XYZ file of C-alpha atoms in Angstrom:
281
model
C 135.517 60.697 115.048
C 137.353 64.023 115.264
C 137.616 64.170 111.493
C 133.847 63.661 111.210
C 133.243 66.427 113.765
C 135.494 68.868 111.901
C 133.732 68.077 108.624
C 130.313 68.658 110.220
C 131.462 71.958 111.770
C 132.891 73.124 108.441
C 129.628 72.287 106.682
C 127.598 74.293 109.199
C 129.930 77.291 109.005
C 129.842 77.256 105.223
C 126.052 77.663 105.319
C 126.103 80.787 107.490
C 127.282 83.229 104.765
C 124.656 81.864 102.367
C 121.884 82.390 104.917
C 123.162 85.876 105.754
C 123.241 86.707 102.050
C 119.631 85.519 101.678
C 118.503 87.684 104.610
C 120.329 90.692 103.183
C 118.802 90.123 99.740
C 115.293 89.786 101.199
C 115.647 93.011 103.166
C 117.034 94.790 100.124
C 114.124 93.633 97.967
C 111.627 94.674 100.640
C 113.213 98.106 100.851
C 113.098 98.424 97.067
C 109.410 97.464 97.001
C 108.607 100.192 99.509
C 109.632 102.796 96.939
C 106.878 101.802 94.516
C 103.149 101.101 94.664
C 101.573 98.082 92.998
C 99.546 98.804 89.865
C 96.127 97.847 91.374
C 96.808 100.046 94.422
C 96.965 103.096 92.164
C 93.281 102.781 91.199
C 90.171 103.912 93.043
C 86.432 104.054 92.372
C 84.225 106.688 93.926
C 80.601 107.737 93.929
C 78.844 110.794 95.310
C 76.005 109.939 97.688
C 74.721 113.507 97.481
C 74.000 113.019 93.758
C 72.274 109.713 94.470
C 69.953 111.550 96.872
C 69.007 113.856 93.986
C 68.280 110.788 91.773
C 71.451 111.150 89.693
C 73.488 107.905 89.332
C 77.210 108.626 89.170
C 80.593 106.920 89.135
C 84.186 108.161 88.887
C 87.554 106.492 88.355
C 90.834 107.843 89.727
C 94.383 106.764 88.900
C 97.729 107.831 90.383
C 99.999 109.256 87.691
C 103.104 107.514 89.086
C 103.912 104.311 90.967
C 106.366 106.120 93.241
C 105.489 106.324 96.935
C 106.451 110.006 96.708
C 103.758 110.698 94.107
C 100.993 113.126 95.106
C 99.145 113.600 91.786
C 96.193 111.674 90.389
C 93.909 111.955 87.359
C 90.210 111.173 87.420
C 87.186 111.035 85.166
C 83.588 110.975 86.377
C 80.174 110.489 84.819
C 76.695 111.492 86.022
C 73.649 110.516 84.025
C 69.884 110.585 84.349
C 69.252 112.715 81.264
C 67.019 111.200 78.557
C 66.041 113.963 76.096
C 63.164 112.023 74.514
C 61.453 111.647 77.883
C 61.882 115.265 78.990
C 58.465 116.569 79.946
C 57.929 119.766 81.907
C 54.248 119.174 82.630
C 55.040 117.864 86.119
C 56.433 121.292 87.113
C 59.358 119.533 88.775
C 62.146 118.129 86.603
C 65.823 117.521 87.285
C 67.849 115.700 84.626
C 71.533 115.980 83.897
C 74.361 114.252 82.046
C 77.815 115.363 83.122
C 81.378 114.344 82.220
C 84.122 115.674 84.470
C 87.928 115.527 84.263
C 89.969 116.218 87.392
C 93.578 116.422 88.499
C 94.206 116.198 92.227
C 97.281 116.981 94.276
C 97.147 115.245 97.680
C 98.960 116.423 100.791
C 98.927 116.047 104.573
C 98.708 118.848 107.107
C 102.066 117.959 108.669
C 103.689 118.075 105.203
C 102.635 121.702 104.733
C 103.103 122.961 108.286
C 106.525 121.851 109.489
C 105.714 122.684 113.124
C 103.111 119.908 113.203
C 103.733 116.191 113.530
C 101.803 113.005 112.869
C 101.595 112.301 116.589
C 99.714 115.496 117.412
C 96.025 114.790 117.985
C 94.852 118.127 116.618
C 96.787 117.846 113.354
C 94.479 115.105 111.939
C 97.410 113.588 110.061
C 95.215 110.759 108.756
C 93.307 113.211 106.546
C 94.490 113.385 102.946
C 93.689 116.865 101.639
C 93.602 117.554 97.914
C 93.285 120.453 95.492
C 93.437 120.704 91.720
C 91.806 121.860 88.474
C 88.740 120.370 86.815
C 86.899 120.611 83.489
C 83.293 119.516 83.000
C 80.715 119.391 80.223
C 77.049 118.779 80.933
C 73.583 118.693 79.430
C 70.613 119.409 81.626
C 66.895 119.958 81.814
C 65.324 121.227 85.007
C 62.283 123.021 86.306
C 61.297 123.966 89.844
C 57.702 125.250 89.819
C 58.760 128.161 87.593
C 60.242 128.446 84.094
C 62.070 125.460 82.608
C 65.694 125.395 81.415
C 67.139 122.966 78.898
C 70.596 123.174 77.361
C 74.288 122.578 77.988
C 77.063 124.004 80.135
C 80.858 124.078 80.238
C 82.754 124.709 83.463
C 86.412 125.218 84.374
C 87.625 125.757 87.915
C 89.166 124.392 91.093
C 88.198 121.384 93.176
C 89.241 120.703 96.748
C 88.474 118.637 99.817
C 89.857 115.757 101.844
C 89.593 111.974 102.275
C 89.098 110.116 105.558
C 89.704 106.359 105.979
C 86.539 104.552 107.075
C 87.041 100.797 106.810
C 89.871 98.497 105.770
C 89.632 94.764 105.100
C 92.313 92.263 106.196
C 93.448 92.042 102.551
C 94.107 95.774 102.392
C 91.003 96.857 100.470
C 89.433 99.994 101.899
C 86.440 102.311 101.824
C 87.201 105.995 102.385
C 85.036 109.072 102.794
C 85.421 111.918 100.284
C 84.266 115.400 101.335
C 84.757 118.316 98.976
C 83.391 120.801 96.480
C 84.166 122.401 93.121
C 83.936 126.081 92.219
C 84.583 127.586 88.813
C 83.594 129.699 85.843
C 80.448 128.545 84.048
C 79.320 128.981 80.449
C 75.654 128.179 79.785
C 73.723 127.785 76.552
C 70.103 126.938 77.254
C 66.515 127.671 76.375
C 64.394 129.322 79.037
C 60.707 128.611 78.619
C 57.671 129.664 80.593
C 53.960 129.765 79.857
C 54.226 132.688 77.436
C 57.784 133.085 76.152
C 60.733 131.005 74.987
C 64.171 132.633 75.231
C 67.609 131.330 74.292
C 70.452 132.396 76.601
C 74.170 131.963 75.889
C 76.633 133.628 78.243
C 79.437 133.244 80.763
C 78.197 133.873 84.260
C 79.971 136.901 85.804
C 80.584 135.155 89.137
C 82.054 131.780 90.180
C 79.544 128.986 90.664
C 79.413 125.965 92.941
C 79.338 123.157 90.377
C 79.793 120.103 92.590
C 79.231 119.178 96.229
C 80.704 115.856 97.330
C 79.776 113.576 100.189
C 81.175 110.476 98.574
C 82.452 106.979 99.168
C 85.730 105.788 97.658
C 86.730 102.165 97.140
C 90.497 101.707 97.050
C 92.746 98.707 96.701
C 94.983 100.524 99.183
C 93.578 102.782 101.887
C 94.235 106.498 101.726
C 95.679 106.104 105.219
C 98.682 104.373 103.612
C 98.950 106.593 100.529
C 100.462 110.047 100.026
C 102.345 109.681 103.317
C 106.019 109.078 102.474
C 108.094 112.186 101.922
C 111.147 112.381 99.694
C 113.730 113.280 102.315
C 116.492 113.688 99.719
C 114.399 116.164 97.726
C 113.449 118.082 100.878
C 117.096 118.213 101.971
C 118.169 119.383 98.516
C 115.585 122.178 98.516
C 116.582 123.182 102.027
C 120.245 123.265 100.992
C 119.412 125.396 97.953
C 117.500 127.842 100.149
C 120.432 128.051 102.556
C 122.853 128.689 99.693
C 120.619 131.427 98.283
C 120.340 132.992 101.723
C 124.119 132.791 102.135
C 124.686 134.485 98.769
C 122.160 137.171 99.657
C 123.871 137.890 102.975
C 127.309 137.941 101.339
C 126.074 140.372 98.699
C 124.521 142.532 101.395
C 127.793 142.462 103.330
C 129.841 143.403 100.256
C 127.428 146.232 99.474
C 127.741 147.544 103.020
C 131.556 147.437 102.782
C 131.411 149.256 99.455
C 129.130 151.926 100.887
C 131.377 152.337 103.930
C 134.440 152.761 101.715
C 132.632 155.383 99.636
C 131.567 157.241 102.780
C 135.112 157.122 104.166
C 136.503 158.436 100.886
C 134.015 161.307 100.879
C 134.806 162.072 104.496
C 138.561 162.126 103.813
C 138.053 164.486 100.856
C 135.948 166.762 103.016
C 138.642 166.842 105.711
C 141.367 167.625 103.144
C 139.323 170.497 101.740
C 138.837 171.910 105.217
C 142.596 171.738 105.910
C 143.390 173.586 102.684
C 141.081 176.385 103.701
């Protein structure tokens, strides 16, 4: 009976290291997964409700450039279209048609990541907002008229876009709908025909002032809410940059100290020469 008990105890003890190894492996895999984002979670679809109100259907696709949780950059392409040249008729005195293709690059950030004195727990910091800024390039064709002369032609714009995203709703499976508020401002080149009742003039020029080219009050569908994206900071990279700044500051102070010593030695040498000359006199 004792022999059977010892055998049973040995069998149970032999299973403990295996179970501990499994737990360790599971935790290690989970930690490794937290450093990357799944491929579907890197995609998002967005539409601008403001354009829909002006009878312009639109859709844009956005994709994160990296699967790292430290990534902040994304690339996007958008399309607006209600422009049918064959049906353009200015007899109604009110026409608004456009076809626009836009390329964007966005760099997301949080307020507490820029201002180190703020934290995620502060109510006024709005840490759940994901701000973004980046360049854009757009090409469009248009035909519009508002009770006056009509304009029909094309335009090319290059500038800066900016704004922020706010999480609105998240499903139990992790899908989410976010709110996108922002605008785009940039240089604008136009090439169009201006026509009124008496004259028809062709105009090609770069406008001498920046123009508001896009106003966004949009909805974004994401496979992963913006509340969970662009949050993790690379502590090693931050520490390395901080260390480099400290080393540069240390070298600057050492150089300043050596320069002060050198200046003091020069002043002492000049003072000793002056004293010797006075003694000789």
